[in-house]
mmCIF file of N, CA and C in Angstrom:
data_model
loop_
_atom_site.group_PDB
_atom_site.id
_atom_site.type_symbol
_atom_site.label_atom_id
_atom_site.label_comp_id
_atom_site.label_asym_id
_atom_site.label_seq_id
_atom_site.Cartn_x
_atom_site.Cartn_y
_atom_site.Cartn_z
ATOM 1 N N LYS A 1108 -194.332 -71.948 -87.377
ATOM 2 C CA LYS A 1108 -193.321 -70.982 -87.449
ATOM 3 C C LYS A 1108 -194.254 -70.285 -88.828
ATOM 4 N N ARG A 1109 -194.201 -70.336 -89.390
ATOM 5 C CA ARG A 1109 -194.538 -69.186 -90.520
ATOM 6 C C ARG A 1109 -195.738 -68.399 -91.171
ATOM 7 N N VAL A 1110 -196.700 -67.623 -90.376
ATOM 8 C CA VAL A 1110 -198.302 -67.170 -90.881
ATOM 9 C C VAL A 1110 -197.762 -66.078 -91.842
ATOM 10 N N PRO A 1111 -198.680 -65.325 -92.430
ATOM 11 C CA PRO A 1111 -199.577 -64.617 -93.056
ATOM 12 C C PRO A 1111 -198.127 -63.331 -92.817
ATOM 13 N N LYS A 1112 -197.630 -62.677 -91.742
ATOM 14 C CA LYS A 1112 -196.908 -62.032 -91.550
ATOM 15 C C LYS A 1112 -194.929 -61.998 -91.641
ATOM 16 N N GLY A 1113 -194.624 -63.697 -91.531
ATOM 17 C CA GLY A 1113 -193.587 -63.643 -91.770
ATOM 18 C C GLY A 1113 -193.537 -64.643 -90.307
ATOM 19 N N ASP A 1114 -192.267 -64.956 -90.794
ATOM 20 C CA ASP A 1114 -191.156 -65.773 -89.775
ATOM 21 C C ASP A 1114 -191.253 -65.071 -88.354
ATOM 22 N N VAL A 1115 -192.117 -65.751 -87.579
ATOM 23 C CA VAL A 1115 -192.204 -65.555 -86.258
ATOM 24 C C VAL A 1115 -191.016 -65.319 -85.018
ATOM 25 N N LEU A 1116 -190.637 -66.882 -85.254
ATOM 26 C CA LEU A 1116 -189.237 -66.946 -84.293
ATOM 27 C C LEU A 1116 -188.124 -65.978 -84.581
ATOM 28 N N GLU A 1117 -188.269 -66.101 -85.941
ATOM 29 C CA GLU A 1117 -187.314 -64.985 -87.077
ATOM 30 C C GLU A 1117 -186.788 -63.386 -86.547
ATOM 31 N N SER A 1118 -188.677 -62.753 -86.632
ATOM 32 C CA SER A 1118 -189.188 -62.187 -85.918
ATOM 33 C C SER A 1118 -188.838 -61.436 -84.537
ATOM 34 N N ALA A 1119 -189.236 -62.199 -83.852
ATOM 35 C CA ALA A 1119 -189.097 -61.774 -82.624
ATOM 36 C C ALA A 1119 -187.427 -62.288 -82.064
ATOM 37 N N ARG A 1120 -186.262 -62.548 -82.736
ATOM 38 C CA ARG A 1120 -185.043 -62.564 -82.368
ATOM 39 C C ARG A 1120 -184.766 -61.240 -83.189
ATOM 40 N N VAL A 1121 -185.631 -60.900 -84.270
ATOM 41 C CA VAL A 1121 -184.662 -59.381 -84.274
ATOM 42 C C VAL A 1121 -185.416 -58.942 -83.359
ATOM 43 N N ALA A 1122 -186.751 -58.293 -83.586
ATOM 44 C CA ALA A 1122 -186.881 -57.104 -82.550
ATOM 45 C C ALA A 1122 -186.314 -57.354 -81.218
ATOM 46 N N ALA A 1123 -186.093 -58.351 -80.241
ATOM 47 C CA ALA A 1123 -185.964 -58.857 -79.602
ATOM 48 C C ALA A 1123 -183.757 -57.914 -78.994
ATOM 49 N N LEU A 1124 -183.411 -58.075 -80.104
ATOM 50 C CA LEU A 1124 -181.913 -57.388 -80.389
ATOM 51 C C LEU A 1124 -182.378 -55.833 -80.669
ATOM 52 N N PHE A 1125 -183.122 -55.869 -81.012
ATOM 53 C CA PHE A 1125 -184.044 -53.891 -81.039
ATOM 54 C C PHE A 1125 -183.729 -53.858 -79.660
ATOM 55 N N GLY A 1126 -185.237 -54.446 -78.821
ATOM 56 C CA GLY A 1126 -184.984 -54.193 -77.460
ATOM 57 C C GLY A 1126 -183.311 -53.523 -76.407
ATOM 58 N N VAL A 1127 -182.795 -55.064 -76.966
ATOM 59 C CA VAL A 1127 -181.352 -55.073 -75.987
ATOM 60 C C VAL A 1127 -181.038 -53.368 -76.056
ATOM 61 N N LYS A 1128 -181.131 -53.320 -77.923
ATOM 62 C CA LYS A 1128 -180.286 -51.701 -78.440
ATOM 63 C C LYS A 1128 -180.545 -50.564 -77.855
ATOM 64 N N LYS A 1129 -182.260 -50.451 -77.693
ATOM 65 C CA LYS A 1129 -183.329 -50.175 -77.197
ATOM 66 C C LYS A 1129 -183.446 -49.223 -76.341
ATOM 67 N N THR A 1130 -183.225 -49.956 -75.369
ATOM 68 C CA THR A 1130 -183.513 -49.733 -73.647
ATOM 69 C C THR A 1130 -183.434 -48.912 -72.362
ATOM 70 N N HIS A 1131 -181.565 -48.507 -73.358
ATOM 71 C CA HIS A 1131 -182.031 -46.655 -72.558
ATOM 72 C C HIS A 1131 -182.907 -45.836 -73.058
ATOM 73 N N GLU A 1132 -183.266 -46.249 -73.933
ATOM 74 C CA GLU A 1132 -184.606 -44.770 -74.371
ATOM 75 C C GLU A 1132 -185.618 -45.188 -73.920
ATOM 76 N N LEU A 1133 -185.510 -46.134 -73.577
ATOM 77 C CA LEU A 1133 -187.088 -47.102 -72.760
ATOM 78 C C LEU A 1133 -187.645 -46.763 -72.157
ATOM 79 N N ILE A 1134 -186.470 -46.940 -71.176
ATOM 80 C CA ILE A 1134 -186.746 -47.435 -69.426
ATOM 81 C C ILE A 1134 -185.425 -45.914 -68.732
ATOM 82 N N PRO A 1135 -186.331 -45.466 -67.631
ATOM 83 C CA PRO A 1135 -186.011 -44.438 -67.278
ATOM 84 C C PRO A 1135 -184.579 -45.006 -66.274
ATOM 85 N N ASP A 1136 -183.803 -43.788 -66.192
ATOM 86 C CA ASP A 1136 -182.136 -44.062 -65.683
ATOM 87 C C ASP A 1136 -181.261 -44.962 -65.870
ATOM 88 N N CYS A 1137 -181.965 -45.534 -67.204
ATOM 89 C CA CYS A 1137 -181.187 -47.061 -67.595
ATOM 90 C C CYS A 1137 -180.421 -46.414 -68.517
ATOM 91 N N HIS A 1138 -178.583 -46.272 -68.038
ATOM 92 C CA HIS A 1138 -177.637 -45.386 -69.680
ATOM 93 C C HIS A 1138 -177.227 -46.649 -70.537
ATOM 94 N N PRO A 1139 -177.179 -46.289 -71.325
ATOM 95 C CA PRO A 1139 -176.723 -46.885 -73.170
ATOM 96 C C PRO A 1139 -175.136 -47.829 -72.737
ATOM 97 N N LEU A 1140 -174.967 -48.343 -72.934
ATOM 98 C CA LEU A 1140 -174.021 -49.162 -72.287
ATOM 99 C C LEU A 1140 -173.452 -50.271 -73.829
ATOM 100 N N PRO A 1141 -172.248 -50.333 -74.060
ATOM 101 C CA PRO A 1141 -171.583 -51.025 -74.821
ATOM 102 C C PRO A 1141 -172.077 -53.047 -75.072
ATOM 103 N N VAL A 1142 -172.655 -53.228 -75.593
ATOM 104 C CA VAL A 1142 -173.550 -54.262 -75.453
ATOM 105 C C VAL A 1142 -172.929 -55.270 -75.961
ATOM 106 N N GLU A 1143 -171.274 -56.247 -75.996
ATOM 107 C CA GLU A 1143 -170.510 -57.377 -76.707
ATOM 108 C C GLU A 1143 -171.566 -58.241 -77.073
ATOM 109 N N HIS A 1144 -172.051 -58.845 -76.218
ATOM 110 C CA HIS A 1144 -172.987 -60.145 -77.623
ATOM 111 C C HIS A 1144 -174.205 -60.842 -77.069
ATOM 112 N N ALA A 1145 -175.402 -60.413 -77.804
ATOM 113 C CA ALA A 1145 -176.312 -60.876 -77.525
ATOM 114 C C ALA A 1145 -177.294 -61.707 -78.146
ATOM 115 N N GLU A 1146 -177.340 -62.949 -77.225
ATOM 116 C CA GLU A 1146 -178.287 -63.920 -77.646
ATOM 117 C C GLU A 1146 -179.610 -64.738 -77.722
ATOM 118 N N VAL A 1147 -180.447 -64.661 -78.707
ATOM 119 C CA VAL A 1147 -181.939 -64.978 -78.490
ATOM 120 C C VAL A 1147 -182.034 -66.311 -78.319
ATOM 121 N N GLY A 1148 -182.566 -67.323 -77.469
ATOM 122 C CA GLY A 1148 -183.487 -68.690 -77.665
ATOM 123 C C GLY A 1148 -185.207 -68.689 -77.513
ATOM 124 N N PHE A 1149 -185.423 -69.704 -78.366
ATOM 125 C CA PHE A 1149 -186.415 -70.248 -78.175
ATOM 126 C C PHE A 1149 -186.508 -71.667 -78.159
ATOM 127 N N THR A 1150 -187.762 -71.688 -77.313
ATOM 128 C CA THR A 1150 -188.226 -73.284 -76.870
ATOM 129 C C THR A 1150 -189.591 -73.561 -77.029
ATOM 130 N N VAL A 1151 -190.065 -73.994 -78.078
ATOM 131 C CA VAL A 1151 -191.625 -74.631 -78.561
ATOM 132 C C VAL A 1151 -191.589 -75.342 -77.786
ATOM 133 N N GLY A 1152 -192.631 -75.319 -77.497
ATOM 134 C CA GLY A 1152 -193.717 -76.311 -76.641
ATOM 135 C C GLY A 1152 -195.321 -76.339 -77.303
ATOM 136 N N GLU A 1153 -196.112 -77.579 -76.250
ATOM 137 C CA GLU A 1153 -197.354 -77.754 -76.778
ATOM 138 C C GLU A 1153 -198.488 -76.477 -77.067
ATOM 139 N N GLN A 1154 -198.025 -75.737 -75.473
ATOM 140 C CA GLN A 1154 -198.623 -74.211 -75.028
ATOM 141 C C GLN A 1154 -197.799 -73.103 -74.694
ATOM 142 N N GLU A 1155 -196.286 -73.260 -75.178
ATOM 143 C CA GLU A 1155 -195.653 -72.354 -74.054
ATOM 144 C C GLU A 1155 -194.768 -72.335 -75.539
ATOM 145 N N ILE A 1156 -194.593 -70.872 -75.969
ATOM 146 C CA ILE A 1156 -192.792 -70.256 -76.183
ATOM 147 C C ILE A 1156 -192.485 -70.002 -75.012
ATOM 148 N N ILE A 1157 -190.833 -70.301 -74.683
ATOM 149 C CA ILE A 1157 -190.114 -70.251 -73.880
ATOM 150 C C ILE A 1157 -189.469 -68.819 -74.693
ATOM 151 N N VAL A 1158 -188.554 -67.873 -74.413
ATOM 152 C CA VAL A 1158 -187.738 -67.023 -74.846
ATOM 153 C C VAL A 1158 -186.348 -66.620 -73.676
ATOM 154 N N THR A 1159 -185.261 -66.760 -74.230
ATOM 155 C CA THR A 1159 -183.922 -66.789 -72.719
ATOM 156 C C THR A 1159 -183.194 -65.614 -74.096
ATOM 157 N N MET A 1160 -182.875 -65.331 -73.014
ATOM 158 C CA MET A 1160 -181.736 -64.117 -73.264
ATOM 159 C C MET A 1160 -180.636 -63.991 -72.778
ATOM 160 N N LYS A 1161 -179.746 -63.867 -73.669
ATOM 161 C CA LYS A 1161 -178.147 -64.238 -72.567
ATOM 162 C C LYS A 1161 -177.631 -62.706 -73.639
ATOM 163 N N VAL A 1162 -177.168 -61.891 -72.599
ATOM 164 C CA VAL A 1162 -176.563 -60.136 -73.511
ATOM 165 C C VAL A 1162 -175.208 -60.490 -72.522
ATOM 166 N N ARG A 1163 -174.042 -59.875 -72.703
ATOM 167 C CA ARG A 1163 -172.997 -59.669 -72.093
ATOM 168 C C ARG A 1163 -172.235 -58.294 -72.302
ATOM 169 N N THR A 1164 -171.682 -57.438 -71.668
ATOM 170 C CA THR A 1164 -170.761 -56.414 -71.714
ATOM 171 C C THR A 1164 -169.320 -56.772 -71.258
ATOM 172 N N ILE A 1165 -168.421 -56.326 -71.760
ATOM 173 C CA ILE A 1165 -167.095 -55.350 -70.927
ATOM 174 C C ILE A 1165 -167.549 -53.955 -69.425
ATOM 175 N N TYR A 1166 -168.548 -53.913 -69.644
ATOM 176 C CA TYR A 1166 -168.594 -52.482 -69.492
ATOM 177 C C TYR A 1166 -168.731 -52.911 -67.366
ATOM 178 N N ARG A 1167 -169.255 -51.427 -66.297
ATOM 179 C CA ARG A 1167 -168.878 -52.119 -65.242
ATOM 180 C C ARG A 1167 -170.438 -51.996 -64.684
ATOM 181 N N THR A 1168 -171.511 -52.284 -65.328
ATOM 182 C CA THR A 1168 -172.224 -52.758 -64.758
ATOM 183 C C THR A 1168 -173.166 -53.952 -65.296
ATOM 184 N N GLY A 1169 -174.471 -54.573 -64.552
ATOM 185 C CA GLY A 1169 -175.220 -55.603 -65.310
ATOM 186 C C GLY A 1169 -175.521 -54.855 -66.531
ATOM 187 N N VAL A 1170 -176.412 -55.912 -67.039
ATOM 188 C CA VAL A 1170 -177.636 -56.284 -68.196
ATOM 189 C C VAL A 1170 -178.610 -57.098 -67.914
ATOM 190 N N GLU A 1171 -178.549 -56.594 -66.545
ATOM 191 C CA GLU A 1171 -180.637 -57.458 -66.872
ATOM 192 C C GLU A 1171 -181.055 -57.100 -67.201
ATOM 193 N N VAL A 1172 -181.067 -55.690 -66.758
ATOM 194 C CA VAL A 1172 -182.361 -54.688 -67.919
ATOM 195 C C VAL A 1172 -182.581 -54.844 -69.160
ATOM 196 N N GLU A 1173 -181.563 -55.289 -69.670
ATOM 197 C CA GLU A 1173 -181.834 -55.165 -70.973
ATOM 198 C C GLU A 1173 -181.970 -56.099 -71.682
ATOM 199 N N ALA A 1174 -181.242 -57.268 -71.445
ATOM 200 C CA ALA A 1174 -181.920 -59.409 -71.359
ATOM 201 C C ALA A 1174 -183.305 -59.162 -71.015
ATOM 202 N N MET A 1175 -184.253 -58.629 -70.233
ATOM 203 C CA MET A 1175 -185.243 -58.458 -69.188
ATOM 204 C C MET A 1175 -185.883 -57.755 -71.128
ATOM 205 N N HIS A 1176 -185.805 -57.172 -71.265
ATOM 206 C CA HIS A 1176 -186.260 -55.626 -71.730
ATOM 207 C C HIS A 1176 -186.547 -56.145 -73.215
ATOM 208 N N GLY A 1177 -185.199 -57.646 -73.882
ATOM 209 C CA GLY A 1177 -185.405 -58.021 -74.770
ATOM 210 C C GLY A 1177 -185.674 -59.208 -75.195
ATOM 211 N N ALA A 1178 -186.314 -59.448 -74.101
ATOM 212 C CA ALA A 1178 -186.984 -60.860 -74.239
ATOM 213 C C ALA A 1178 -188.512 -60.468 -73.990
ATOM 214 N N SER A 1179 -188.830 -59.438 -73.572
ATOM 215 C CA SER A 1179 -190.401 -59.093 -73.284
ATOM 216 C C SER A 1179 -190.403 -58.364 -75.122
ATOM 217 N N VAL A 1180 -189.464 -58.352 -75.356
ATOM 218 C CA VAL A 1180 -189.894 -57.363 -76.893
ATOM 219 C C VAL A 1180 -190.603 -58.445 -77.594
ATOM 220 N N ALA A 1181 -189.639 -59.732 -77.859
ATOM 221 C CA ALA A 1181 -189.647 -60.998 -78.665
ATOM 222 C C ALA A 1181 -190.954 -61.139 -78.013
ATOM 223 N N ALA A 1182 -191.242 -61.442 -77.108
ATOM 224 C CA ALA A 1182 -192.341 -62.115 -76.561
ATOM 225 C C ALA A 1182 -193.974 -61.366 -77.028
ATOM 226 N N LEU A 1183 -193.955 -60.064 -76.840
ATOM 227 C CA LEU A 1183 -194.901 -58.994 -77.643
ATOM 228 C C LEU A 1183 -194.793 -59.331 -78.929
ATOM 229 N N THR A 1184 -193.748 -59.417 -79.846
ATOM 230 C CA THR A 1184 -193.500 -59.694 -80.790
ATOM 231 C C THR A 1184 -194.562 -60.810 -81.242
ATOM 232 N N ILE A 1185 -194.079 -61.998 -80.692
ATOM 233 C CA ILE A 1185 -195.031 -63.636 -80.694
ATOM 234 C C ILE A 1185 -195.453 -63.736 -81.139
ATOM 235 N N TYR A 1186 -196.593 -62.438 -79.552
ATOM 236 C CA TYR A 1186 -197.550 -62.783 -80.050
ATOM 237 C C TYR A 1186 -198.716 -62.173 -80.110
ATOM 238 N N ASP A 1187 -197.930 -60.925 -80.741
ATOM 239 C CA ASP A 1187 -198.912 -60.055 -81.852
ATOM 240 C C ASP A 1187 -198.817 -60.845 -83.548
ATOM 241 N N MET A 1188 -197.726 -61.274 -83.576
ATOM 242 C CA MET A 1188 -198.229 -62.784 -84.114
ATOM 243 C C MET A 1188 -198.893 -63.104 -84.537
ATOM 244 N N LEU A 1189 -198.894 -63.988 -83.752
ATOM 245 C CA LEU A 1189 -200.091 -65.364 -83.768
ATOM 246 C C LEU A 1189 -201.553 -65.095 -83.006
ATOM 247 N N LYS A 1190 -201.420 -64.333 -82.437
ATOM 248 C CA LYS A 1190 -202.785 -63.249 -81.919
ATOM 249 C C LYS A 1190 -204.102 -63.967 -82.962
ATOM 250 N N PRO A 1191 -205.278 -64.313 -82.019
ATOM 251 C CA PRO A 1191 -205.765 -64.794 -83.828
ATOM 252 C C PRO A 1191 -206.827 -63.349 -84.227
#
């Protein structure tokens, strides 16, 4: 869980939340949304780490892209910290 760069899952959690908040800056035609709640989950297996995201808003549109973006950023952070 801890490597020279720091705590892998905590770093990934923070990165995921940043990813959710910055989605509109990186994905074309994605508008800024008032995110009411964002939650990151990790399931650590023998050969894999499963990243799950829950994102909620009271806004009229969905937050699927924000959730997928947050999960992707978390996965990239995990890879970056654990790569050989």
